[in-house]
Coordinates of C-alpha atoms in Angstrom, one line a residue:
M1 CA -0.8 37.3 6.4
K2 CA -3.3 35.8 4.1
R3 CA -3.8 32.1 4.5
D4 CA -3.8 29.8 1.4
I5 CA -6.8 27.7 2.2
Y6 CA -7.5 24.4 0.3
D7 CA -10.8 22.7 0.0
V8 CA -9.2 19.4 0.9
I9 CA -5.8 18.3 2.1
I10 CA -5.1 14.6 1.6
I11 CA -2.6 13.2 4.1
G12 CA -0.8 10.3 2.4
G13 CA 0.2 9.6 -1.2
G14 CA -0.6 5.9 -1.5
P15 CA -3.3 4.5 -3.8
A16 CA -6.1 5.9 -1.7
G17 CA -4.5 9.3 -1.5
M18 CA -3.6 9.5 -5.2
Y19 CA -7.1 8.5 -6.4
A20 CA -8.7 10.9 -3.9
A21 CA -6.6 13.7 -5.5
F22 CA -7.8 12.7 -9.0
Y23 CA -11.4 12.5 -7.9
S24 CA -11.4 15.7 -6.0
G25 CA -10.1 17.3 -9.2
M26 CA -13.2 15.9 -10.9
R27 CA -15.2 17.7 -8.2
E28 CA -13.4 21.0 -8.8
M29 CA -11.9 21.1 -5.4
K30 CA -8.6 22.9 -4.6
T31 CA -6.5 20.0 -3.5
K32 CA -3.2 19.3 -1.7
I33 CA -1.4 16.1 -0.9
I34 CA 1.0 15.9 2.0
E35 CA 3.3 12.9 1.7
A36 CA 5.8 12.1 4.4
K37 CA 8.2 10.4 2.0
H38 CA 9.9 11.9 -1.0
E39 CA 7.8 10.0 -3.5
L40 CA 4.2 8.9 -4.1
G41 CA 3.2 5.2 -3.9
G42 CA 2.9 4.4 -0.2
F43 CA 3.2 0.8 0.9
M44 CA 3.0 -0.3 -2.8
R45 CA 6.7 0.8 -3.0
T46 CA 7.7 -2.2 -0.9
Y47 CA 6.8 -4.7 -3.6
P48 CA 7.4 -3.0 -7.0
E49 CA 8.1 -6.3 -8.8
K50 CA 5.0 -8.0 -7.5
L51 CA 2.4 -9.0 -10.1
V52 CA -1.0 -7.5 -9.2
W53 CA -4.0 -9.4 -10.4
D54 CA -7.0 -7.9 -8.5
V55 CA -7.4 -4.4 -9.9
G56 CA -10.6 -4.2 -11.9
G57 CA -10.3 -3.7 -15.7
I58 CA -6.6 -4.3 -16.1
E59 CA -4.6 -7.4 -16.9
P60 CA -2.0 -8.7 -14.4
V61 CA 0.7 -6.0 -14.1
R62 CA 3.7 -5.2 -12.1
C63 CA 3.0 -3.0 -9.0
E64 CA 5.5 -0.4 -10.3
S65 CA 3.4 0.1 -13.4
I66 CA 0.3 0.7 -11.3
I67 CA 2.1 3.2 -9.2
Q68 CA 3.2 5.2 -12.2
S69 CA -0.3 5.1 -13.7
L70 CA -1.7 6.3 -10.4
I71 CA 0.8 9.2 -10.2
T72 CA 0.0 10.3 -13.7
Q73 CA -3.8 10.1 -12.9
A74 CA -3.4 11.9 -9.6
Q75 CA -1.7 14.9 -11.4
T76 CA -4.6 15.3 -13.9
F77 CA -6.0 18.4 -12.3
D78 CA -2.7 19.8 -11.0
P79 CA -3.1 19.3 -7.2
T80 CA -0.4 20.8 -5.0
I81 CA 1.9 17.9 -3.8
V82 CA 4.1 18.4 -0.7
Y83 CA 6.9 15.8 -0.1
G84 CA 9.0 15.0 3.0
Q85 CA 6.6 16.4 5.6
E86 CA 4.9 14.5 8.3
V87 CA 1.7 16.1 9.8
I88 CA 2.2 16.2 13.6
G89 CA -0.4 18.7 14.7
M90 CA -4.0 19.7 13.9
E91 CA -6.2 22.5 15.0
K92 CA -9.6 23.8 13.9
D93 CA -10.6 27.5 14.3
D94 CA -13.9 29.2 15.0
E95 CA -14.5 29.5 11.2
G96 CA -14.1 25.8 10.7
I97 CA -10.7 26.0 9.0
F98 CA -8.2 23.3 9.9
S99 CA -4.5 24.1 10.3
L100 CA -2.1 21.2 9.9
T101 CA 1.4 21.6 11.3
A102 CA 4.2 19.6 9.7
N103 CA 7.4 18.4 11.3
T104 CA 9.2 21.0 9.3
G105 CA 7.2 23.8 11.0
E106 CA 5.2 24.6 7.9
I107 CA 1.4 25.1 8.4
H108 CA -1.2 24.0 5.9
Y109 CA -4.8 25.3 5.9
C110 CA -7.9 23.6 4.6
K111 CA -11.7 23.2 4.9
T112 CA -11.6 19.4 5.0
I113 CA -9.1 16.6 5.6
I114 CA -8.8 13.1 4.1
L115 CA -6.6 10.7 6.0
A116 CA -5.0 8.3 3.6
T117 CA -1.8 7.4 5.4
G118 CA -2.3 3.7 4.7
R119 CA -0.4 1.4 7.0
G120 CA 1.4 4.4 8.5
I121 CA 4.9 3.7 9.9
T122 CA 5.7 0.1 9.1
R123 CA 8.5 -2.1 10.3
I124 CA 9.3 -5.5 8.7
Q125 CA 8.9 -8.4 11.1
K126 CA 12.3 -10.0 10.7
L127 CA 13.3 -13.6 11.1
T128 CA 13.9 -14.3 14.8
V129 CA 16.7 -16.9 14.3
E130 CA 20.1 -16.5 15.8
G131 CA 22.6 -14.9 13.5
A132 CA 20.0 -14.1 10.7
D133 CA 21.1 -10.5 10.5
R134 CA 24.5 -11.4 9.1
Y135 CA 23.0 -12.8 5.9
E136 CA 20.8 -9.8 5.1
L137 CA 23.4 -8.3 2.8
N138 CA 23.7 -11.5 0.7
N139 CA 20.9 -14.1 0.3
L140 CA 18.4 -13.4 3.1
H141 CA 15.7 -11.1 1.7
Y142 CA 12.6 -9.4 3.2
T143 CA 11.4 -7.9 -0.1
V144 CA 11.9 -8.5 -3.8
T145 CA 13.4 -5.8 -6.1
N146 CA 14.7 -8.0 -8.9
L147 CA 13.0 -11.3 -9.7
N148 CA 15.9 -12.4 -12.0
R149 CA 18.0 -12.9 -8.8
F150 CA 16.1 -16.1 -8.2
K151 CA 16.6 -17.6 -11.7
D152 CA 17.7 -21.3 -11.6
K153 CA 18.0 -21.0 -7.7
R154 CA 16.8 -23.1 -4.9
V155 CA 14.5 -20.7 -2.9
L156 CA 13.0 -21.1 0.5
I157 CA 10.1 -18.7 1.4
S158 CA 9.0 -18.3 5.0
G159 CA 5.4 -17.0 5.5
G160 CA 1.8 -17.9 4.9
G161 CA 0.1 -14.7 3.8
D162 CA -0.6 -13.2 0.4
S163 CA 2.9 -11.8 -0.1
A164 CA 4.6 -15.2 0.6
V165 CA 2.2 -17.1 -1.6
D166 CA 2.2 -14.6 -4.4
W167 CA 6.0 -14.5 -4.5
A168 CA 6.2 -18.3 -4.5
I169 CA 4.0 -18.4 -7.6
E170 CA 6.1 -15.8 -9.4
I171 CA 9.5 -17.0 -8.4
A172 CA 8.6 -20.6 -9.3
Q173 CA 8.5 -19.6 -12.9
L174 CA 12.2 -18.8 -12.7
A175 CA 13.6 -20.8 -9.9
K176 CA 15.0 -24.4 -9.9
E177 CA 13.0 -25.2 -6.7
V178 CA 10.7 -23.3 -4.3
Y179 CA 9.9 -24.3 -0.7
V180 CA 7.2 -22.5 1.3
V181 CA 7.5 -22.9 5.1
H182 CA 4.5 -21.9 7.2
R183 CA 3.9 -22.4 10.9
R184 CA 0.2 -23.2 10.5
D185 CA -1.6 -25.9 8.4
D186 CA -3.7 -23.3 6.7
F187 CA -2.5 -20.3 4.7
S188 CA -4.1 -16.9 5.1
A189 CA -3.7 -15.9 1.4
F190 CA -6.5 -16.1 -1.1
E191 CA -7.7 -19.7 -1.7
S192 CA -7.1 -19.6 -5.4
S193 CA -3.5 -18.4 -4.9
V194 CA -2.8 -21.1 -2.4
T195 CA -4.0 -23.7 -4.8
R196 CA -1.7 -22.3 -7.6
M197 CA 1.2 -22.1 -5.2
K198 CA 0.9 -25.7 -4.1
A199 CA 1.0 -26.7 -7.8
V200 CA 4.4 -25.1 -8.4
A201 CA 6.1 -25.2 -5.0
T202 CA 6.7 -27.5 -2.1
A203 CA 4.6 -26.5 0.9
L204 CA 6.0 -27.4 4.4
V205 CA 3.3 -27.1 7.1
P206 CA 3.2 -26.7 10.0
Y207 CA 6.9 -25.9 10.1
T208 CA 9.1 -23.0 11.1
V209 CA 12.6 -22.0 10.2
A210 CA 14.7 -23.2 13.2
R211 CA 18.4 -22.6 12.1
L212 CA 20.3 -21.1 9.2
H213 CA 23.6 -22.7 8.2
G214 CA 26.0 -20.7 6.1
N215 CA 29.5 -20.1 4.9
G216 CA 30.7 -16.6 5.7
N217 CA 27.7 -14.3 5.1
K218 CA 25.8 -16.7 2.7
I219 CA 23.1 -19.2 3.7
E220 CA 23.7 -22.6 2.3
S221 CA 21.0 -24.6 4.1
V222 CA 18.1 -24.2 6.4
T223 CA 16.8 -26.4 9.2
V224 CA 13.1 -26.4 9.5
E225 CA 11.2 -27.8 12.5
H226 CA 7.8 -29.3 12.7
V227 CA 5.7 -27.2 15.1
E228 CA 4.1 -30.2 16.9
S229 CA 6.6 -33.1 16.7
Q230 CA 9.8 -31.0 16.7
E231 CA 11.1 -33.2 13.9
T232 CA 13.7 -31.4 11.8
T233 CA 14.6 -31.4 8.1
S234 CA 17.5 -29.8 6.4
I235 CA 17.0 -28.1 3.0
E236 CA 19.8 -26.9 0.8
V237 CA 19.1 -23.4 -0.5
D238 CA 20.6 -20.6 -2.6
E239 CA 18.2 -17.8 -1.5
V240 CA 15.8 -17.2 1.5
L241 CA 12.9 -14.9 1.4
V242 CA 11.0 -14.0 4.6
N243 CA 7.5 -12.6 4.5
H244 CA 6.3 -12.5 8.1
G245 CA 4.3 -9.2 7.6
F246 CA 4.8 -5.8 9.2
E247 CA 4.4 -4.2 12.6
R248 CA 2.5 -1.0 11.9
H249 CA 1.9 2.2 13.8
F250 CA -1.0 3.3 11.5
G251 CA -1.8 6.7 12.9
G252 CA 1.4 8.4 14.1
A253 CA 0.5 11.8 15.6
I254 CA -3.0 11.4 14.1
L255 CA -3.9 9.1 17.0
E256 CA -3.6 12.0 19.3
W257 CA -6.4 14.0 17.5
G258 CA -9.1 12.2 19.5
L259 CA -10.6 10.3 16.6
A260 CA -12.5 7.1 17.3
S261 CA -10.4 4.1 16.4
E262 CA -10.2 0.4 16.5
E263 CA -7.4 -2.2 16.4
W264 CA -7.3 -2.0 12.6
G265 CA -7.6 1.7 12.0
I266 CA -9.6 4.9 12.4
S267 CA -13.3 4.2 12.6
V268 CA -15.4 5.6 9.7
T269 CA -19.0 5.5 8.6
P270 CA -20.0 3.9 5.3
K271 CA -19.4 7.3 3.8
M272 CA -15.9 7.5 5.2
C273 CA -16.7 10.1 7.9
T274 CA -14.6 9.9 11.0
S275 CA -15.9 10.9 14.5
M276 CA -14.7 14.5 13.9
P277 CA -16.7 16.6 11.4
G278 CA -14.7 17.7 8.4
I279 CA -12.2 14.8 8.7
F280 CA -12.7 11.8 6.4
G281 CA -10.6 8.7 5.7
A282 CA -9.7 6.3 2.9
G283 CA -7.6 3.2 2.4
D284 CA -5.8 1.0 5.0
I285 CA -5.9 3.6 7.8
V286 CA -9.7 3.3 8.1
T287 CA -12.0 0.5 9.2
N288 CA -15.7 -0.3 9.3
D289 CA -17.9 -3.4 8.9
G290 CA -17.7 -3.3 5.1
K291 CA -14.0 -2.5 4.8
I292 CA -12.3 -4.2 1.7
R293 CA -8.5 -4.2 2.0
L294 CA -7.7 -4.3 -1.6
I295 CA -6.3 -1.6 -3.9
A296 CA -9.7 -1.5 -5.6
G297 CA -11.3 -1.0 -2.1
A298 CA -9.0 2.0 -1.6
F299 CA -10.3 3.6 -4.8
N300 CA -13.9 3.2 -3.6
D301 CA -13.0 4.7 -0.2
A302 CA -11.4 7.6 -1.9
V303 CA -14.5 8.4 -3.9
L304 CA -16.8 8.2 -0.9
A305 CA -14.4 10.4 1.2
V306 CA -14.2 13.1 -1.5
N307 CA -17.9 13.1 -2.0
S308 CA -18.5 13.5 1.7
A309 CA -15.9 16.3 1.9
K310 CA -17.5 18.1 -1.0
V311 CA -21.0 18.0 0.6
Y312 CA -19.5 18.9 4.0
I313 CA -18.2 22.2 2.5
D314 CA -21.5 22.9 0.7
P315 CA -24.5 20.7 1.5
T316 CA -26.3 21.9 -1.7
E317 CA -23.7 20.2 -3.9
S318 CA -24.3 16.9 -5.7
K319 CA -23.5 13.8 -3.7
M320 CA -21.1 12.6 -6.4
A321 CA -19.3 13.8 -9.5
G322 CA -20.6 13.3 -13.0
V323 CA -19.0 10.3 -14.7
S324 CA -16.0 11.1 -16.9
S325 CA -17.9 10.6 -20.2
H326 CA -20.3 13.4 -19.2
N327 CA -18.1 15.5 -17.0
D328 CA -17.2 19.0 -18.3
R329 CA -13.9 18.8 -16.5
F330 CA -12.7 16.4 -19.2
A331 CA -14.0 18.3 -22.2
D332 CA -10.7 20.1 -23.0
K333 CA -8.6 17.0 -22.1
N334 CA -10.7 14.8 -24.4
D335 CA -10.1 17.3 -27.3
E336 CA -6.4 17.2 -26.6
L337 CA -6.3 13.4 -26.7
R338 CA -8.3 13.4 -30.0
K339 CA -5.8 15.8 -31.5
M340 CA -2.9 13.7 -30.4
N341 CA -4.4 10.6 -31.8
K342 CA -5.1 12.3 -35.2
S343 CA -1.5 13.6 -35.4
S344 CA -0.1 10.1 -34.6
H345 CA -1.8 8.5 -37.6

């Protein structure tokens, strides 16, 4: 049976994977994305309402909007997209062709692989306070899907990272009061964000959530405890949001492939090459000395990974694609856009 061999298979459909699909299209590569879930977006799907400020060239925008724009862009050159499959096996034959086996039993063939599985399998770190689970269906939250829920409410947020601080800033615009409880004196979020947060919310440091007090399945007040003195304070609340981060198993079966790895991901060179020829990486799954863990950084990783994959297949190829303004791949698409613009006027 004839094998359908792709130039590149991208494992993972988050921001790195989607941009890699777009850029590989610019490089005229036959491309496939394999996404374990049934939608693209990756970890960004956990905070669709979050306002994202740090993507170059665009004004602050909801994460859901960025996801939709990335999906549209990823489909520009019609890559094959496979949903609901987790890659569990990899082999490379004598001709240098990789075969990837999915948990469904389907086998995918390619000349190169780009690992873009992001944070991999993640599990929310829940609040370790007795009885917390009974409030999860009411006013104890681990993510935000509707900001209006917090309108005119007293909101307590537990956490000290970017998510906790960013949500405090956004929720403060709607809420009656916002308290941010963090177990250390210093927050691990961006300094400018911490400054903005402290201007609109009450920061309690170093404190932890000690007890939840409720009526039925609804929290009515929270006891917080000072980490050093054990002094306690009671705060009346309407909503509680916990942002303690995620436990992650970043590689899944990929860790069994024998790739060099470190605590924070698969090791790559500055050109996104892993320790195995023909396999490259991009986004949160990879790490090196210059790694930037931003969405913008994922885009840069994707470009480097695709360029490395292209040259791996044919060392005589250019080391990068022509920019879009001078790239023949966009000629017909530019003509289509011009015609649409004329017809709309």
